[in-house]
PDB file of C-alpha atoms in Angstrom:
ATOM      1  CA  MET A   1      22.234  -4.378  -8.224  1.00  0.00           C
ATOM      2  CA  LYS A   2      23.664  -6.915  -5.665  1.00  0.00           C
ATOM      3  CA  ILE A   3      25.049  -4.021  -3.525  1.00  0.00           C
ATOM      4  CA  GLY A   4      21.636  -2.553  -3.497  1.00  0.00           C
ATOM      5  CA  LEU A   5      20.129  -5.852  -2.437  1.00  0.00           C
ATOM      6  CA  VAL A   6      22.663  -6.186   0.340  1.00  0.00           C
ATOM      7  CA  ILE A   7      21.949  -2.733   1.554  1.00  0.00           C
ATOM      8  CA  ARG A   8      18.208  -3.363   1.630  1.00  0.00           C
ATOM      9  CA  LEU A   9      18.672  -6.651   3.487  1.00  0.00           C
ATOM     10  CA  ILE A  10      20.992  -4.827   6.180  1.00  0.00           C
ATOM     11  CA  VAL A  11      18.328  -2.147   6.572  1.00  0.00           C
ATOM     12  CA  LEU A  12      15.569  -4.675   7.033  1.00  0.00           C
ATOM     13  CA  ALA A  13      17.689  -6.601   9.453  1.00  0.00           C
ATOM     14  CA  LEU A  14      18.296  -3.405  11.559  1.00  0.00           C
ATOM     15  CA  LEU A  15      14.577  -2.562  11.289  1.00  0.00           C
ATOM     16  CA  ILE A  16      13.692  -6.105  12.719  1.00  0.00           C
ATOM     17  CA  ALA A  17      16.285  -5.754  15.481  1.00  0.00           C
ATOM     18  CA  PHE A  18      15.035  -2.469  16.535  1.00  0.00           C
ATOM     19  CA  LEU A  19      11.286  -3.561  16.615  1.00  0.00           C
ATOM     20  CA  ILE A  20      12.330  -6.732  18.779  1.00  0.00           C
ATOM     21  CA  SER A  21      14.681  -5.026  21.024  1.00  0.00           C
ATOM     22  CA  PRO A  22      14.493  -1.065  20.707  1.00  0.00           C
ATOM     23  CA  GLU A  23      16.488  -0.520  23.948  1.00  0.00           C
ATOM     24  CA  THR A  24      19.545  -1.675  22.098  1.00  0.00           C
ATOM     25  CA  PHE A  25      19.398   1.408  19.990  1.00  0.00           C
ATOM     26  CA  ARG A  26      18.920   3.564  22.999  1.00  0.00           C
ATOM     27  CA  PHE A  27      22.323   5.257  22.157  1.00  0.00           C
ATOM     28  CA  ALA A  28      21.183   6.457  18.836  1.00  0.00           C
ATOM     29  CA  PHE A  29      18.130   8.364  20.065  1.00  0.00           C
ATOM     30  CA  ALA A  30      19.496   9.435  23.464  1.00  0.00           C
ATOM     31  CA  PRO A  31      20.840  12.825  22.159  1.00  0.00           C
ATOM     32  CA  LEU A  32      17.316  13.790  21.030  1.00  0.00           C
ATOM     33  CA  VAL A  33      15.859  13.879  24.369  1.00  0.00           C
ATOM     34  CA  THR A  34      16.007  16.430  27.199  1.00  0.00           C
ATOM     35  CA  GLY A  35      15.750  16.049  30.967  1.00  0.00           C
ATOM     36  CA  ASN A  36      13.847  12.930  32.166  1.00  0.00           C
ATOM     37  CA  GLN A  37      12.091  12.085  28.995  1.00  0.00           C
ATOM     38  CA  PRO A  38      12.262   8.518  27.946  1.00  0.00           C
ATOM     39  CA  VAL A  39      14.342   7.589  25.164  1.00  0.00           C
ATOM     40  CA  ILE A  40      12.602   4.657  23.582  1.00  0.00           C
ATOM     41  CA  TYR A  41       8.723   4.694  23.064  1.00  0.00           C
ATOM     42  CA  ASN A  42       7.208   3.061  26.285  1.00  0.00           C
ATOM     43  CA  GLN A  43       3.524   3.323  25.863  1.00  0.00           C
ATOM     44  CA  GLY A  44       3.350   0.067  24.070  1.00  0.00           C
ATOM     45  CA  SER A  45       5.304  -2.530  22.023  1.00  0.00           C
ATOM     46  CA  LEU A  46       6.743  -1.092  18.899  1.00  0.00           C
ATOM     47  CA  LEU A  47       6.670  -4.609  17.352  1.00  0.00           C
ATOM     48  CA  GLU A  48       2.970  -5.008  18.159  1.00  0.00           C
ATOM     49  CA  ILE A  49       2.056  -1.703  16.917  1.00  0.00           C
ATOM     50  CA  THR A  50       4.072  -2.104  13.607  1.00  0.00           C
ATOM     51  CA  ILE A  51       2.418  -5.406  12.781  1.00  0.00           C
ATOM     52  CA  ASN A  52      -1.135  -3.885  13.491  1.00  0.00           C
ATOM     53  CA  HIS A  53      -0.105  -0.937  11.314  1.00  0.00           C
ATOM     54  CA  LEU A  54       0.771  -3.457   8.551  1.00  0.00           C
ATOM     55  CA  MET A  55      -2.334  -5.557   8.843  1.00  0.00           C
ATOM     56  CA  ILE A  56      -4.533  -2.554   8.598  1.00  0.00           C
ATOM     57  CA  VAL A  57      -2.705  -1.458   5.480  1.00  0.00           C
ATOM     58  CA  ALA A  58      -2.866  -5.085   4.042  1.00  0.00           C
ATOM     59  CA  ILE A  59      -6.627  -5.277   4.644  1.00  0.00           C
ATOM     60  CA  ALA A  60      -7.329  -2.026   2.967  1.00  0.00           C
ATOM     61  CA  VAL A  61      -5.189  -2.618   0.009  1.00  0.00           C
ATOM     62  CA  ALA A  62      -6.687  -6.037  -0.519  1.00  0.00           C
ATOM     63  CA  ALA A  63     -10.136  -4.772  -0.430  1.00  0.00           C
ATOM     64  CA  ALA A  64      -9.286  -1.852  -2.742  1.00  0.00           C
ATOM     65  CA  THR A  65      -7.620  -4.254  -5.087  1.00  0.00           C
ATOM     66  CA  ALA A  66     -10.607  -6.609  -5.272  1.00  0.00           C
ATOM     67  CA  LEU A  67     -13.046  -3.798  -5.982  1.00  0.00           C
ATOM     68  CA  ALA A  68     -10.871  -1.765  -8.292  1.00  0.00           C
ATOM     69  CA  VAL A  69      -9.820  -4.957 -10.421  1.00  0.00           C
ATOM     70  CA  GLY A  70     -13.349  -6.049 -10.566  1.00  0.00           C
ATOM     71  CA  LEU A  71     -14.693  -2.692 -11.845  1.00  0.00           C
ATOM     72  CA  ALA A  72     -11.810  -2.345 -14.391  1.00  0.00           C
ATOM     73  CA  ILE A  73     -12.732  -5.871 -15.616  1.00  0.00           C
ATOM     74  CA  LEU A  74     -16.514  -5.159 -15.883  1.00  0.00           C
ATOM     75  CA  VAL A  75     -15.910  -1.678 -17.878  1.00  0.00           C
ATOM     76  CA  THR A  76     -13.479  -3.486 -20.148  1.00  0.00           C
ATOM     77  CA  ARG A  77     -16.091  -5.976 -21.166  1.00  0.00           C
ATOM     78  CA  PRO A  78     -18.647  -5.263 -24.060  1.00  0.00           C
ATOM     79  CA  PHE A  79     -21.630  -5.339 -21.685  1.00  0.00           C
ATOM     80  CA  GLY A  80     -20.019  -3.283 -19.074  1.00  0.00           C
ATOM     81  CA  ALA A  81     -18.360  -0.341 -21.097  1.00  0.00           C
ATOM     82  CA  GLU A  82     -21.242   1.991 -20.354  1.00  0.00           C
ATOM     83  CA  PHE A  83     -20.374   1.767 -16.622  1.00  0.00           C
ATOM     84  CA  LEU A  84     -16.947   3.434 -17.181  1.00  0.00           C
ATOM     85  CA  PRO A  85     -17.927   6.941 -16.160  1.00  0.00           C
ATOM     86  CA  LEU A  86     -19.648   5.629 -12.888  1.00  0.00           C
ATOM     87  CA  SER A  87     -16.676   3.359 -12.011  1.00  0.00           C
ATOM     88  CA  ARG A  88     -14.267   6.132 -12.638  1.00  0.00           C
ATOM     89  CA  SER A  89     -16.338   8.475 -10.385  1.00  0.00           C
ATOM     90  CA  LEU A  90     -16.412   5.771  -7.702  1.00  0.00           C
ATOM     91  CA  ALA A  91     -12.614   5.169  -7.952  1.00  0.00           C
ATOM     92  CA  ASN A  92     -12.121   8.850  -7.416  1.00  0.00           C
ATOM     93  CA  ILE A  93     -14.017   9.253  -4.371  1.00  0.00           C
ATOM     94  CA  GLY A  94     -10.979   8.517  -2.146  1.00  0.00           C
ATOM     95  CA  GLN A  95      -9.022  11.227  -3.952  1.00  0.00           C
ATOM     96  CA  THR A  96     -11.772  13.827  -3.697  1.00  0.00           C
ATOM     97  CA  PHE A  97     -12.387  13.390   0.003  1.00  0.00           C
ATOM     98  CA  PRO A  98      -9.079  13.547   1.900  1.00  0.00           C
ATOM     99  CA  PRO A  99      -8.649  10.635   4.444  1.00  0.00           C
ATOM    100  CA  VAL A 100      -8.970  13.190   7.540  1.00  0.00           C
ATOM    101  CA  ALA A 101     -12.383  14.095   6.063  1.00  0.00           C
ATOM    102  CA  VAL A 102     -13.552  10.412   5.450  1.00  0.00           C
ATOM    103  CA  LEU A 103     -12.228   9.689   9.041  1.00  0.00           C
ATOM    104  CA  ALA A 104     -14.465  12.545  10.447  1.00  0.00           C
ATOM    105  CA  LEU A 105     -17.496  11.235   8.514  1.00  0.00           C
ATOM    106  CA  ALA A 106     -16.909   7.659   9.434  1.00  0.00           C
ATOM    107  CA  VAL A 107     -16.400   7.950  13.164  1.00  0.00           C
ATOM    108  CA  PRO A 108     -20.063   8.982  13.799  1.00  0.00           C
ATOM    109  CA  ILE A 109     -21.214   6.003  12.039  1.00  0.00           C
ATOM    110  CA  LEU A 110     -18.507   3.227  12.865  1.00  0.00           C
ATOM    111  CA  GLY A 111     -17.198   4.710  16.126  1.00  0.00           C
ATOM    112  CA  PHE A 112     -13.528   4.934  17.091  1.00  0.00           C
ATOM    113  CA  GLY A 113     -10.953   2.440  16.278  1.00  0.00           C
ATOM    114  CA  THR A 114      -9.816   0.640  13.400  1.00  0.00           C
ATOM    115  CA  ALA A 115     -12.946   0.610  11.173  1.00  0.00           C
ATOM    116  CA  PRO A 116     -12.954   4.286  10.120  1.00  0.00           C
ATOM    117  CA  THR A 117      -9.253   4.071   9.260  1.00  0.00           C
ATOM    118  CA  LEU A 118      -9.988   0.996   7.005  1.00  0.00           C
ATOM    119  CA  VAL A 119     -12.701   2.964   5.207  1.00  0.00           C
ATOM    120  CA  ALA A 120     -10.380   5.831   4.557  1.00  0.00           C
ATOM    121  CA  LEU A 121      -7.557   3.827   3.243  1.00  0.00           C
ATOM    122  CA  PHE A 122      -9.697   1.646   1.244  1.00  0.00           C
ATOM    123  CA  LEU A 123     -11.268   4.609  -0.615  1.00  0.00           C
ATOM    124  CA  TYR A 124      -8.007   6.411  -1.003  1.00  0.00           C
ATOM    125  CA  GLY A 125      -6.468   3.389  -2.440  1.00  0.00           C
ATOM    126  CA  LEU A 126      -9.034   2.612  -5.202  1.00  0.00           C
ATOM    127  CA  LEU A 127      -7.983   5.010  -7.845  1.00  0.00           C
ATOM    128  CA  PRO A 128      -4.373   4.033  -8.637  1.00  0.00           C
ATOM    129  CA  ILE A 129      -5.280   0.471  -8.768  1.00  0.00           C
ATOM    130  CA  PHE A 130      -8.289   0.993 -11.027  1.00  0.00           C
ATOM    131  CA  GLU A 131      -6.595   3.271 -13.418  1.00  0.00           C
ATOM    132  CA  ASN A 132      -3.577   0.810 -13.732  1.00  0.00           C
ATOM    133  CA  THR A 133      -5.921  -2.264 -14.173  1.00  0.00           C
ATOM    134  CA  LEU A 134      -7.768  -0.341 -16.783  1.00  0.00           C
ATOM    135  CA  THR A 135      -4.563   0.488 -18.532  1.00  0.00           C
ATOM    136  CA  GLY A 136      -3.259  -2.983 -18.457  1.00  0.00           C
ATOM    137  CA  LEU A 137      -6.356  -4.490 -19.881  1.00  0.00           C
ATOM    138  CA  THR A 138      -6.927  -1.919 -22.545  1.00  0.00           C
ATOM    139  CA  ASN A 139      -3.364  -1.936 -23.943  1.00  0.00           C
ATOM    140  CA  LEU A 140      -2.790  -5.548 -24.441  1.00  0.00           C
ATOM    141  CA  PRO A 141      -0.893  -6.684 -27.701  1.00  0.00           C
ATOM    142  CA  GLY A 142      -3.448  -7.117 -30.374  1.00  0.00           C
ATOM    143  CA  ALA A 143      -1.835 -10.151 -31.835  1.00  0.00           C
ATOM    144  CA  VAL A 144      -1.921 -12.134 -28.689  1.00  0.00           C
ATOM    145  CA  THR A 145      -5.502 -11.507 -27.980  1.00  0.00           C
ATOM    146  CA  GLU A 146      -6.438 -12.262 -31.507  1.00  0.00           C
ATOM    147  CA  ALA A 147      -4.593 -15.504 -31.255  1.00  0.00           C
ATOM    148  CA  ALA A 148      -6.510 -16.378 -28.124  1.00  0.00           C
ATOM    149  CA  ARG A 149      -9.684 -15.837 -30.149  1.00  0.00           C
ATOM    150  CA  GLY A 150      -8.418 -17.855 -32.866  1.00  0.00           C
ATOM    151  CA  MET A 151      -7.757 -20.947 -30.524  1.00  0.00           C
ATOM    152  CA  GLY A 152     -11.477 -20.738 -29.574  1.00  0.00           C
ATOM    153  CA  MET A 153     -11.125 -19.417 -26.193  1.00  0.00           C
ATOM    154  CA  THR A 154     -14.244 -18.033 -24.466  1.00  0.00           C
ATOM    155  CA  GLY A 155     -14.191 -14.704 -22.957  1.00  0.00           C
ATOM    156  CA  ARG A 156     -13.757 -16.120 -19.458  1.00  0.00           C
ATOM    157  CA  GLN A 157     -10.644 -18.057 -20.633  1.00  0.00           C
ATOM    158  CA  ARG A 158      -9.117 -15.101 -22.457  1.00  0.00           C
ATOM    159  CA  LEU A 159      -9.675 -13.040 -19.330  1.00  0.00           C
ATOM    160  CA  LEU A 160      -7.975 -15.602 -16.862  1.00  0.00           C
ATOM    161  CA  ARG A 161      -5.416 -17.031 -19.110  1.00  0.00           C
ATOM    162  CA  VAL A 162      -4.313 -14.178 -21.199  1.00  0.00           C
ATOM    163  CA  GLU A 163      -5.430 -10.758 -20.263  1.00  0.00           C
ATOM    164  CA  LEU A 164      -4.966 -10.687 -16.641  1.00  0.00           C
ATOM    165  CA  PRO A 165      -1.602 -12.491 -16.722  1.00  0.00           C
ATOM    166  CA  LEU A 166      -0.316  -9.952 -19.255  1.00  0.00           C
ATOM    167  CA  ALA A 167      -1.856  -6.973 -17.503  1.00  0.00           C
ATOM    168  CA  PHE A 168      -0.603  -8.142 -14.040  1.00  0.00           C
ATOM    169  CA  PRO A 169       2.775  -6.247 -14.062  1.00  0.00           C
ATOM    170  CA  VAL A 170       0.833  -3.042 -14.604  1.00  0.00           C
ATOM    171  CA  ILE A 171      -1.970  -3.861 -12.121  1.00  0.00           C
ATOM    172  CA  LEU A 172       0.847  -4.622  -9.579  1.00  0.00           C
ATOM    173  CA  ALA A 173       2.236  -1.090 -10.220  1.00  0.00           C
ATOM    174  CA  GLY A 174      -1.068   0.314  -9.066  1.00  0.00           C
ATOM    175  CA  VAL A 175      -1.207  -1.890  -6.085  1.00  0.00           C
ATOM    176  CA  ARG A 176       2.336  -0.818  -5.131  1.00  0.00           C
ATOM    177  CA  LEU A 177       1.451   2.844  -5.342  1.00  0.00           C
ATOM    178  CA  SER A 178      -1.634   2.354  -3.202  1.00  0.00           C
ATOM    179  CA  THR A 179       0.404   0.385  -0.722  1.00  0.00           C
ATOM    180  CA  VAL A 180       3.007   3.052  -0.156  1.00  0.00           C
ATOM    181  CA  ILE A 181       0.261   5.733   0.023  1.00  0.00           C
ATOM    182  CA  SER A 182      -1.757   3.770   2.704  1.00  0.00           C
ATOM    183  CA  LEU A 183       1.421   2.947   4.659  1.00  0.00           C
ATOM    184  CA  ALA A 184       1.826   6.757   5.168  1.00  0.00           C
ATOM    185  CA  THR A 185      -1.677   7.673   5.488  1.00  0.00           C
ATOM    186  CA  ALA A 186      -2.609   5.020   8.056  1.00  0.00           C
ATOM    187  CA  THR A 187      -0.656   7.054  10.782  1.00  0.00           C
ATOM    188  CA  ILE A 188      -3.573   9.315  10.883  1.00  0.00           C
ATOM    189  CA  GLY A 189      -5.751   6.520  12.157  1.00  0.00           C
ATOM    190  CA  SER A 190      -4.220   7.085  15.457  1.00  0.00           C
ATOM    191  CA  THR A 191      -6.388  10.240  15.686  1.00  0.00           C
ATOM    192  CA  VAL A 192      -9.301   8.070  16.043  1.00  0.00           C
ATOM    193  CA  ALA A 193      -7.805   5.455  18.297  1.00  0.00           C
ATOM    194  CA  ALA A 194      -6.632   2.986  15.648  1.00  0.00           C
ATOM    195  CA  ARG A 195      -3.565   1.086  16.676  1.00  0.00           C
ATOM    196  CA  THR A 196      -1.146   2.472  14.211  1.00  0.00           C
ATOM    197  CA  LEU A 197       2.482   4.042  14.300  1.00  0.00           C
ATOM    198  CA  GLY A 198       0.899   7.241  14.284  1.00  0.00           C
ATOM    199  CA  GLU A 199       0.343   7.008  18.029  1.00  0.00           C
ATOM    200  CA  VAL A 200       4.195   6.920  18.554  1.00  0.00           C
ATOM    201  CA  ILE A 201       4.654  10.188  16.521  1.00  0.00           C
ATOM    202  CA  ILE A 202       1.601  11.921  18.200  1.00  0.00           C
ATOM    203  CA  ALA A 203       2.917  10.953  21.594  1.00  0.00           C
ATOM    204  CA  GLY A 204       6.061  12.589  20.528  1.00  0.00           C
ATOM    205  CA  LEU A 205       4.635  15.562  19.443  1.00  0.00           C
ATOM    206  CA  LEU A 206       2.260  15.929  22.530  1.00  0.00           C
ATOM    207  CA  SER A 207       5.355  15.410  24.904  1.00  0.00           C
ATOM    208  CA  ASN A 208       7.791  17.381  22.778  1.00  0.00           C
ATOM    209  CA  ASN A 209       9.793  14.198  22.585  1.00  0.00           C
ATOM    210  CA  THR A 210      11.754  14.288  19.239  1.00  0.00           C
ATOM    211  CA  SER A 211      12.996  10.652  19.860  1.00  0.00           C
ATOM    212  CA  PHE A 212       9.383   9.407  19.651  1.00  0.00           C
ATOM    213  CA  VAL A 213       8.545  11.306  16.602  1.00  0.00           C
ATOM    214  CA  LEU A 214      11.747   9.999  14.787  1.00  0.00           C
ATOM    215  CA  GLN A 215      11.068   6.444  15.867  1.00  0.00           C
ATOM    216  CA  GLY A 216       7.638   6.500  14.456  1.00  0.00           C
ATOM    217  CA  GLY A 217       8.499   8.460  11.352  1.00  0.00           C
ATOM    218  CA  LEU A 218      11.741   6.097  10.675  1.00  0.00           C
ATOM    219  CA  ILE A 219       9.818   2.858  10.884  1.00  0.00           C
ATOM    220  CA  VAL A 220       6.890   4.037   8.643  1.00  0.00           C
ATOM    221  CA  GLY A 221       9.603   5.596   6.148  1.00  0.00           C
ATOM    222  CA  VAL A 222      11.831   2.416   6.085  1.00  0.00           C
ATOM    223  CA  LEU A 223       8.782   0.145   5.483  1.00  0.00           C
ATOM    224  CA  ALA A 224       7.640   2.289   2.741  1.00  0.00           C
ATOM    225  CA  VAL A 225      10.874   2.101   1.013  1.00  0.00           C
ATOM    226  CA  LEU A 226      11.387  -1.591   1.527  1.00  0.00           C
ATOM    227  CA  ILE A 227       7.843  -2.594   0.311  1.00  0.00           C
ATOM    228  CA  TYR A 228       8.159  -0.161  -2.503  1.00  0.00           C
ATOM    229  CA  ASP A 229      11.438  -1.785  -3.696  1.00  0.00           C
ATOM    230  CA  ALA A 230      10.178  -5.284  -3.180  1.00  0.00           C
ATOM    231  CA  LEU A 231       6.990  -4.674  -5.111  1.00  0.00           C
ATOM    232  CA  SER A 232       9.056  -2.931  -7.904  1.00  0.00           C
ATOM    233  CA  ALA A 233      11.250  -5.826  -8.178  1.00  0.00           C
ATOM    234  CA  LEU A 234       8.366  -8.368  -8.375  1.00  0.00           C
ATOM    235  CA  GLU A 235       6.819  -6.047 -11.109  1.00  0.00           C
ATOM    236  CA  ARG A 236       9.982  -6.069 -13.267  1.00  0.00           C
ATOM    237  CA  PHE A 237      10.223  -9.687 -12.897  1.00  0.00           C
ATOM    238  CA  LEU A 238       6.710 -10.305 -14.003  1.00  0.00           C
ATOM    239  CA  ALA A 239       7.171  -7.900 -16.684  1.00  0.00           C
ATOM    240  CA  ARG A 240      10.148  -9.809 -18.223  1.00  0.00           C
ATOM    241  CA  ARG A 241       8.270 -12.986 -17.833  1.00  0.00           C
ATOM    242  CA  THR A 242       5.399 -11.897 -19.908  1.00  0.00           C
ATOM    243  CA  GLY A 243       7.453  -9.769 -22.311  1.00  0.00           C
ATOM    244  CA  GLN A 244       5.750  -6.497 -21.351  1.00  0.00           C
ATOM    245  CA  SER A 245       7.606  -3.127 -20.623  1.00  0.00           C
ATOM    246  CA  ARG A 246       6.490  -1.076 -17.560  1.00  0.00           C
ATOM    247  CA  ARG A 247       3.531   1.156 -18.583  1.00  0.00           C
ATOM    248  CA  ALA A 248       2.055   1.853 -15.138  1.00  0.00           C
ATOM    249  CA  ALA A 249       2.337   5.268 -13.741  1.00  0.00           C
ATOM    250  CA  ALA A 250       4.912   5.431 -11.021  1.00  0.00           C
TER     251      ALA A 250
END
């Protein structure tokens, strides 16, 4: 466990060092280029592009989490149970229409840039968060919820003090999955002029520069692994704290 943590910290340190000073790693990518091609991506700051990529993902996941959790809470209340089919259909929209199709539909309305990418990521990230929240809220220990009722807690108090805290590890598993999917999917946003790491990969493909492609792909891949591991560790910690096992779909 400790060795794994050390390895992850080393990888994180190397990633940060590369983003701050990519020329330092020139030797590692030089064998991948031919002729007078640039070795390190030179059409913008890799650090700025990475930060912007992460910001787009964070905004989209936060919005998807707010809506998905809200819908799951609604349909698990007695007055909202009848809206379950409608809510599930809404959460499935992003999986029904691939992000590329959403981008194609959103660009004429929102124009080029970040907005269409946010819409695509938002819709694509709804389903895992919604389903995990639904699972977490509908599989709570019966003894705990009955005890809360016996203590005279109102429905709102049970939700905020008992149900959501107990379900949070499962909800977080959905957020984790949505975040990793969005990290990778955000690269296609560069096809509609969004500032993401996809522009590094696209620049490499257009110029036949393998070094550019590898740089963009490595940054996305390393970020996905590190964020996945960090959220998984937090999920396990919260599961232990609440006495719940991991029930979320991985």
